[in-house]
PDB file of C-alpha atoms in Angstrom:
ATOM      1  CA  GLN D  37      63.153 124.912 117.715  1.00  0.00           C
ATOM      2  CA  LYS D  38      62.259 128.119 115.965  1.00  0.00           C
ATOM      3  CA  GLU D  39      58.532 128.744 115.958  1.00  0.00           C
ATOM      4  CA  VAL D  40      56.257 131.209 114.274  1.00  0.00           C
ATOM      5  CA  GLU D  41      52.704 131.382 115.545  1.00  0.00           C
ATOM      6  CA  GLN D  42      49.612 132.695 113.841  1.00  0.00           C
ATOM      7  CA  ASN D  43      45.909 132.412 114.549  1.00  0.00           C
ATOM      8  CA  SER D  44      44.548 130.111 111.864  1.00  0.00           C
ATOM      9  CA  GLY D  45      41.279 132.026 111.590  1.00  0.00           C
ATOM     10  CA  PRO D  46      39.223 132.456 109.600  1.00  0.00           C
ATOM     11  CA  LEU D  47      39.238 136.181 110.173  1.00  0.00           C
ATOM     12  CA  SER D  48      36.123 137.654 108.631  1.00  0.00           C
ATOM     13  CA  VAL D  49      35.902 141.373 107.911  1.00  0.00           C
ATOM     14  CA  PRO D  50      33.464 143.402 105.813  1.00  0.00           C
ATOM     15  CA  GLU D  51      34.582 145.049 102.615  1.00  0.00           C
ATOM     16  CA  GLY D  52      36.225 148.401 103.306  1.00  0.00           C
ATOM     17  CA  ALA D  53      37.236 147.539 106.849  1.00  0.00           C
ATOM     18  CA  ILE D  54      40.724 147.148 108.270  1.00  0.00           C
ATOM     19  CA  ALA D  55      41.975 143.592 108.624  1.00  0.00           C
ATOM     20  CA  SER D  56      44.564 143.010 111.337  1.00  0.00           C
ATOM     21  CA  LEU D  57      46.751 139.930 111.160  1.00  0.00           C
ATOM     22  CA  ASN D  58      49.117 138.978 113.942  1.00  0.00           C
ATOM     23  CA  CYS D  59      52.213 136.849 114.300  1.00  0.00           C
ATOM     24  CA  THR D  60      54.590 136.006 117.134  1.00  0.00           C
ATOM     25  CA  TYR D  61      57.972 134.348 116.885  1.00  0.00           C
ATOM     26  CA  SER D  62      60.178 132.565 119.373  1.00  0.00           C
ATOM     27  CA  ASP D  63      63.724 133.217 118.128  1.00  0.00           C
ATOM     28  CA  ARG D  64      65.039 136.530 119.453  1.00  0.00           C
ATOM     29  CA  GLY D  65      67.817 136.374 116.895  1.00  0.00           C
ATOM     30  CA  SER D  66      65.342 136.818 114.046  1.00  0.00           C
ATOM     31  CA  GLN D  67      66.118 139.835 111.916  1.00  0.00           C
ATOM     32  CA  SER D  68      63.918 139.644 108.839  1.00  0.00           C
ATOM     33  CA  PHE D  69      60.160 139.395 108.793  1.00  0.00           C
ATOM     34  CA  PHE D  70      57.927 138.741 105.841  1.00  0.00           C
ATOM     35  CA  TRP D  71      54.269 138.665 104.986  1.00  0.00           C
ATOM     36  CA  TYR D  72      53.065 136.518 102.124  1.00  0.00           C
ATOM     37  CA  ARG D  73      49.636 136.043 100.628  1.00  0.00           C
ATOM     38  CA  GLN D  74      48.664 132.632  99.314  1.00  0.00           C
ATOM     39  CA  TYR D  75      45.594 131.859  97.285  1.00  0.00           C
ATOM     40  CA  SER D  76      44.324 128.303  97.271  1.00  0.00           C
ATOM     41  CA  GLY D  77      46.451 126.083  95.044  1.00  0.00           C
ATOM     42  CA  LYS D  78      49.003 128.814  94.352  1.00  0.00           C
ATOM     43  CA  SER D  79      52.433 129.586  95.703  1.00  0.00           C
ATOM     44  CA  PRO D  80      52.969 132.452  98.145  1.00  0.00           C
ATOM     45  CA  GLU D  81      53.273 136.013  96.901  1.00  0.00           C
ATOM     46  CA  LEU D  82      55.396 138.493  98.820  1.00  0.00           C
ATOM     47  CA  ILE D  83      53.407 141.393 100.231  1.00  0.00           C
ATOM     48  CA  MET D  84      56.172 143.108 102.129  1.00  0.00           C
ATOM     49  CA  PHE D  85      59.070 142.634 104.470  1.00  0.00           C
ATOM     50  CA  ILE D  86      60.297 144.557 107.485  1.00  0.00           C
ATOM     51  CA  TYR D  87      63.580 144.630 109.365  1.00  0.00           C
ATOM     52  CA  SER D  88      63.331 147.527 111.792  1.00  0.00           C
ATOM     53  CA  ASN D  89      61.063 148.183 114.725  1.00  0.00           C
ATOM     54  CA  GLY D  90      58.083 150.336 113.902  1.00  0.00           C
ATOM     55  CA  ASP D  91      55.766 150.624 110.948  1.00  0.00           C
ATOM     56  CA  LYS D  92      56.345 150.179 107.247  1.00  0.00           C
ATOM     57  CA  GLU D  93      53.647 151.150 104.803  1.00  0.00           C
ATOM     58  CA  ASP D  94      53.117 150.040 101.222  1.00  0.00           C
ATOM     59  CA  GLY D  95      49.848 151.070  99.656  1.00  0.00           C
ATOM     60  CA  ARG D  96      46.975 149.542 101.620  1.00  0.00           C
ATOM     61  CA  PHE D  97      49.341 147.391 103.653  1.00  0.00           C
ATOM     62  CA  THR D  98      51.195 148.303 106.844  1.00  0.00           C
ATOM     63  CA  ALA D  99      53.585 145.970 108.597  1.00  0.00           C
ATOM     64  CA  GLN D 100      54.364 146.595 112.240  1.00  0.00           C
ATOM     65  CA  LEU D 101      57.327 145.098 114.069  1.00  0.00           C
ATOM     66  CA  ASN D 102      58.053 145.016 117.781  1.00  0.00           C
ATOM     67  CA  LYS D 103      61.192 143.005 118.431  1.00  0.00           C
ATOM     68  CA  ALA D 104      60.989 143.423 122.210  1.00  0.00           C
ATOM     69  CA  SER D 105      57.604 141.722 122.207  1.00  0.00           C
ATOM     70  CA  GLN D 106      58.605 139.378 119.357  1.00  0.00           C
ATOM     71  CA  TYR D 107      55.529 140.423 117.491  1.00  0.00           C
ATOM     72  CA  VAL D 108      54.849 141.387 113.905  1.00  0.00           C
ATOM     73  CA  SER D 109      51.528 142.350 112.390  1.00  0.00           C
ATOM     74  CA  LEU D 110      49.996 143.221 109.051  1.00  0.00           C
ATOM     75  CA  LEU D 111      47.197 145.724 108.606  1.00  0.00           C
ATOM     76  CA  ILE D 112      45.167 145.768 105.422  1.00  0.00           C
ATOM     77  CA  ARG D 113      43.179 148.955 104.936  1.00  0.00           C
ATOM     78  CA  ASP D 114      40.079 149.159 102.757  1.00  0.00           C
ATOM     79  CA  SER D 115      39.857 145.384 102.570  1.00  0.00           C
ATOM     80  CA  GLN D 116      38.532 143.976  99.315  1.00  0.00           C
ATOM     81  CA  PRO D 117      36.986 140.570  98.561  1.00  0.00           C
ATOM     82  CA  SER D 118      40.049 139.903  96.410  1.00  0.00           C
ATOM     83  CA  ASP D 119      42.139 140.099  99.579  1.00  0.00           C
ATOM     84  CA  SER D 120      40.487 136.871 100.754  1.00  0.00           C
ATOM     85  CA  ALA D 121      43.378 134.434 101.032  1.00  0.00           C
ATOM     86  CA  THR D 122      45.698 132.847 103.551  1.00  0.00           C
ATOM     87  CA  TYR D 123      48.325 135.203 104.939  1.00  0.00           C
ATOM     88  CA  LEU D 124      51.608 133.678 105.941  1.00  0.00           C
ATOM     89  CA  CYS D 125      54.046 135.233 108.356  1.00  0.00           C
ATOM     90  CA  ALA D 126      57.656 134.175 107.857  1.00  0.00           C
ATOM     91  CA  VAL D 127      60.850 134.848 109.753  1.00  0.00           C
ATOM     92  CA  ALA D 128      64.547 134.543 108.967  1.00  0.00           C
ATOM     93  CA  THR D 129      67.673 135.215 110.938  1.00  0.00           C
ATOM     94  CA  PHE D 130      69.796 136.562 108.121  1.00  0.00           C
ATOM     95  CA  LEU D 131      68.407 137.636 104.803  1.00  0.00           C
ATOM     96  CA  GLY D 132      70.087 135.837 101.963  1.00  0.00           C
ATOM     97  CA  THR D 133      71.620 132.975 103.852  1.00  0.00           C
ATOM     98  CA  ASP D 134      69.093 131.724 106.324  1.00  0.00           C
ATOM     99  CA  LYS D 135      66.050 129.587 105.797  1.00  0.00           C
ATOM    100  CA  LEU D 136      62.627 131.127 106.039  1.00  0.00           C
ATOM    101  CA  ILE D 137      60.398 129.714 108.774  1.00  0.00           C
ATOM    102  CA  PHE D 138      56.683 130.007 108.170  1.00  0.00           C
ATOM    103  CA  GLY D 139      53.766 130.302 110.488  1.00  0.00           C
ATOM    104  CA  THR D 140      50.676 128.223 109.917  1.00  0.00           C
ATOM    105  CA  GLY D 141      48.893 131.104 108.213  1.00  0.00           C
ATOM    106  CA  THR D 142      45.717 133.051 108.886  1.00  0.00           C
ATOM    107  CA  ARG D 143      42.802 132.678 106.525  1.00  0.00           C
ATOM    108  CA  LEU D 144      41.182 136.025 105.783  1.00  0.00           C
ATOM    109  CA  GLN D 145      37.664 136.320 104.421  1.00  0.00           C
ATOM    110  CA  VAL D 146      36.450 139.701 103.199  1.00  0.00           C
ATOM    111  CA  PHE D 147      32.732 139.702 102.596  1.00  0.00           C
ATOM    112  CA  PRO D 148      30.877 142.253 100.417  1.00  0.00           C
TER     113      PRO D 148
ATOM    114  CA  GLY Z 695      63.156 141.170  88.685  1.00  0.00           C
ATOM    115  CA  ALA Z 696      63.599 138.137  90.951  1.00  0.00           C
ATOM    116  CA  VAL Z 697      61.559 135.640  88.977  1.00  0.00           C
ATOM    117  CA  VAL Z 698      61.771 131.963  89.821  1.00  0.00           C
ATOM    118  CA  SER Z 699      60.452 129.519  87.266  1.00  0.00           C
ATOM    119  CA  GLN Z 700      59.361 126.072  88.423  1.00  0.00           C
ATOM    120  CA  HIS Z 701      58.433 123.109  86.247  1.00  0.00           C
ATOM    121  CA  PRO Z 702      56.350 121.089  85.893  1.00  0.00           C
ATOM    122  CA  SER Z 703      53.310 122.720  87.462  1.00  0.00           C
ATOM    123  CA  ARG Z 704      51.488 119.425  87.761  1.00  0.00           C
ATOM    124  CA  VAL Z 705      52.626 115.852  87.527  1.00  0.00           C
ATOM    125  CA  ILE Z 706      50.920 112.529  88.035  1.00  0.00           C
ATOM    126  CA  CYS Z 707      53.129 109.498  88.399  1.00  0.00           C
ATOM    127  CA  LYS Z 708      52.789 105.868  89.277  1.00  0.00           C
ATOM    128  CA  SER Z 709      53.879 104.588  92.647  1.00  0.00           C
ATOM    129  CA  GLY Z 710      57.504 103.509  92.588  1.00  0.00           C
ATOM    130  CA  THR Z 711      58.632 105.868  89.852  1.00  0.00           C
ATOM    131  CA  SER Z 712      60.776 108.988  90.190  1.00  0.00           C
ATOM    132  CA  VAL Z 713      59.855 112.568  89.425  1.00  0.00           C
ATOM    133  CA  LYS Z 714      62.176 115.525  88.828  1.00  0.00           C
ATOM    134  CA  ILE Z 715      61.137 119.093  89.581  1.00  0.00           C
ATOM    135  CA  GLU Z 716      63.168 122.006  88.240  1.00  0.00           C
ATOM    136  CA  CYS Z 717      63.562 125.435  89.710  1.00  0.00           C
ATOM    137  CA  ARG Z 718      65.296 128.211  87.765  1.00  0.00           C
ATOM    138  CA  SER Z 719      66.141 131.773  88.710  1.00  0.00           C
ATOM    139  CA  LEU Z 720      65.499 133.693  85.502  1.00  0.00           C
ATOM    140  CA  ASP Z 721      67.073 137.098  86.019  1.00  0.00           C
ATOM    141  CA  PHE Z 722      69.450 136.636  88.899  1.00  0.00           C
ATOM    142  CA  GLN Z 723      71.933 134.167  90.295  1.00  0.00           C
ATOM    143  CA  ALA Z 724      70.787 132.162  93.268  1.00  0.00           C
ATOM    144  CA  THR Z 725      73.554 130.751  95.394  1.00  0.00           C
ATOM    145  CA  THR Z 726      70.972 129.335  97.746  1.00  0.00           C
ATOM    146  CA  MET Z 727      67.582 127.889  97.006  1.00  0.00           C
ATOM    147  CA  PHE Z 728      65.077 126.345  99.346  1.00  0.00           C
ATOM    148  CA  TRP Z 729      62.633 123.503  98.810  1.00  0.00           C
ATOM    149  CA  TYR Z 730      59.320 123.407 100.649  1.00  0.00           C
ATOM    150  CA  ARG Z 731      56.442 120.983 100.792  1.00  0.00           C
ATOM    151  CA  GLN Z 732      52.878 121.918 101.602  1.00  0.00           C
ATOM    152  CA  PHE Z 733      50.099 119.484 102.430  1.00  0.00           C
ATOM    153  CA  PRO Z 734      46.455 120.595 102.100  1.00  0.00           C
ATOM    154  CA  LYS Z 735      45.422 123.239 104.622  1.00  0.00           C
ATOM    155  CA  GLN Z 736      48.891 123.260 106.163  1.00  0.00           C
ATOM    156  CA  SER Z 737      51.711 125.741 106.003  1.00  0.00           C
ATOM    157  CA  LEU Z 738      54.938 125.439 104.067  1.00  0.00           C
ATOM    158  CA  MET Z 739      57.425 123.074 105.611  1.00  0.00           C
ATOM    159  CA  LEU Z 740      61.059 123.491 104.680  1.00  0.00           C
ATOM    160  CA  MET Z 741      62.539 120.289 103.319  1.00  0.00           C
ATOM    161  CA  ALA Z 742      66.065 121.316 102.467  1.00  0.00           C
ATOM    162  CA  THR Z 743      68.417 124.149 101.654  1.00  0.00           C
ATOM    163  CA  SER Z 744      70.176 123.816  98.326  1.00  0.00           C
ATOM    164  CA  ASN Z 745      73.577 125.429  97.872  1.00  0.00           C
ATOM    165  CA  GLU Z 746      75.265 125.772  94.507  1.00  0.00           C
ATOM    166  CA  GLY Z 747      78.194 123.416  94.178  1.00  0.00           C
ATOM    167  CA  SER Z 748      77.736 121.639  97.475  1.00  0.00           C
ATOM    168  CA  LYS Z 749      75.510 119.121  99.166  1.00  0.00           C
ATOM    169  CA  ALA Z 750      72.068 120.148 100.257  1.00  0.00           C
ATOM    170  CA  THR Z 751      71.214 120.561 103.914  1.00  0.00           C
ATOM    171  CA  TYR Z 752      68.126 118.596 104.854  1.00  0.00           C
ATOM    172  CA  GLU Z 753      65.716 119.364 107.651  1.00  0.00           C
ATOM    173  CA  GLN Z 754      65.166 116.850 110.382  1.00  0.00           C
ATOM    174  CA  GLY Z 755      62.884 114.052 109.291  1.00  0.00           C
ATOM    175  CA  VAL Z 756      63.410 114.543 105.550  1.00  0.00           C
ATOM    176  CA  GLU Z 757      64.986 111.535 103.841  1.00  0.00           C
ATOM    177  CA  LYS Z 758      67.911 112.740 101.770  1.00  0.00           C
ATOM    178  CA  ASP Z 759      68.031 109.509  99.776  1.00  0.00           C
ATOM    179  CA  LYS Z 760      64.414 109.879  98.812  1.00  0.00           C
ATOM    180  CA  PHE Z 761      64.438 113.582  97.998  1.00  0.00           C
ATOM    181  CA  LEU Z 762      67.544 114.167  95.905  1.00  0.00           C
ATOM    182  CA  ILE Z 763      68.561 117.778  95.439  1.00  0.00           C
ATOM    183  CA  ASN Z 764      71.059 118.986  92.884  1.00  0.00           C
ATOM    184  CA  HIS Z 765      72.177 122.599  92.547  1.00  0.00           C
ATOM    185  CA  ALA Z 766      74.718 122.383  89.778  1.00  0.00           C
ATOM    186  CA  SER Z 767      74.575 125.980  88.615  1.00  0.00           C
ATOM    187  CA  LEU Z 768      73.716 129.398  89.993  1.00  0.00           C
ATOM    188  CA  THR Z 769      70.397 129.394  88.180  1.00  0.00           C
ATOM    189  CA  LEU Z 770      69.128 125.830  88.505  1.00  0.00           C
ATOM    190  CA  SER Z 771      68.194 123.564  91.374  1.00  0.00           C
ATOM    191  CA  THR Z 772      66.369 120.260  90.963  1.00  0.00           C
ATOM    192  CA  LEU Z 773      64.429 118.090  93.375  1.00  0.00           C
ATOM    193  CA  THR Z 774      63.959 114.428  92.479  1.00  0.00           C
ATOM    194  CA  VAL Z 775      61.400 112.426  94.386  1.00  0.00           C
ATOM    195  CA  THR Z 776      62.630 108.856  94.098  1.00  0.00           C
ATOM    196  CA  SER Z 777      60.433 105.796  94.385  1.00  0.00           C
ATOM    197  CA  ALA Z 778      57.411 107.988  94.931  1.00  0.00           C
ATOM    198  CA  HIS Z 779      54.510 106.753  97.013  1.00  0.00           C
ATOM    199  CA  PRO Z 780      50.996 108.148  97.491  1.00  0.00           C
ATOM    200  CA  GLU Z 781      52.030 109.775 100.783  1.00  0.00           C
ATOM    201  CA  ASP Z 782      54.517 111.893  98.807  1.00  0.00           C
ATOM    202  CA  SER Z 783      51.616 113.544  97.009  1.00  0.00           C
ATOM    203  CA  SER Z 784      51.901 117.192  97.914  1.00  0.00           C
ATOM    204  CA  PHE Z 785      52.559 120.712  96.658  1.00  0.00           C
ATOM    205  CA  TYR Z 786      56.304 121.267  96.255  1.00  0.00           C
ATOM    206  CA  ILE Z 787      57.586 124.826  96.087  1.00  0.00           C
ATOM    207  CA  CYS Z 788      61.068 126.188  95.549  1.00  0.00           C
ATOM    208  CA  SER Z 789      62.327 129.548  96.696  1.00  0.00           C
ATOM    209  CA  ALA Z 790      65.341 131.732  96.094  1.00  0.00           C
ATOM    210  CA  VAL Z 791      66.488 134.876  97.809  1.00  0.00           C
ATOM    211  CA  LEU Z 792      67.631 138.147  96.291  1.00  0.00           C
ATOM    212  CA  GLU Z 793      69.302 140.792  98.412  1.00  0.00           C
ATOM    213  CA  ASN Z 794      67.042 143.774  99.129  1.00  0.00           C
ATOM    214  CA  TYR Z 795      64.133 141.952  97.546  1.00  0.00           C
ATOM    215  CA  GLY Z 796      63.471 139.072  99.828  1.00  0.00           C
ATOM    216  CA  TYR Z 797      62.551 135.511  99.179  1.00  0.00           C
ATOM    217  CA  THR Z 798      60.706 134.765  95.971  1.00  0.00           C
ATOM    218  CA  PHE Z 799      58.872 131.562  95.195  1.00  0.00           C
ATOM    219  CA  GLY Z 800      58.339 129.394  92.184  1.00  0.00           C
ATOM    220  CA  SER Z 801      54.801 128.681  91.094  1.00  0.00           C
ATOM    221  CA  GLY Z 802      54.846 125.257  92.716  1.00  0.00           C
ATOM    222  CA  THR Z 803      54.467 121.679  91.528  1.00  0.00           C
ATOM    223  CA  ARG Z 804      51.410 119.632  92.364  1.00  0.00           C
ATOM    224  CA  LEU Z 805      52.580 116.023  92.624  1.00  0.00           C
ATOM    225  CA  THR Z 806      50.028 113.231  92.642  1.00  0.00           C
ATOM    226  CA  VAL Z 807      51.258 109.682  93.068  1.00  0.00           C
ATOM    227  CA  VAL Z 808      48.767 107.004  92.080  1.00  0.00           C
TER     228      VAL Z 808
END
């Protein structure tokens, strides 16, 4: 059974701070890792994906992957109240052919 | 690019009736689409993988006779909830994958069975 684990939160951070979201996965064969943001009542929006060990930066977001530890994280710099949402970590074995397995999500609250 | 259009966005139906949800890839061809269900305050649970021109692959515990999936073309997959009951009320979301872009999701369908 493939599993993706996230702390459900809520994670509360002040505006302007760095929010750190974590995710672990059980399947060592996983190759593709995704972070999605989901606002209440809406479908998930892709923030970024990462395939290789190390860091990948996109604007205020940085994804970090450590395959040896089976760990992937998302850092949000200069957090804004509009970043308040549920962040979903998702994992797939092969991009394009394999199903995406989601974690339970972490609810982030950014307060002014 | 990589836009997935899902309709309807909301539907209310009577118990015992059937509801069809459409998912279209607008600017790319999707050989594979995925159907998820999300209950309140829970994560997305994969229901089935839809492959163009072949039978869908259902996840364990999902009734294939109740949730009919058709993927007749490279741009359209449909999910039909047959003989819907109140416990089928949920948020249904489709997804397609585009190489080098990742998985993109439709806007979701809020189904309420009364």
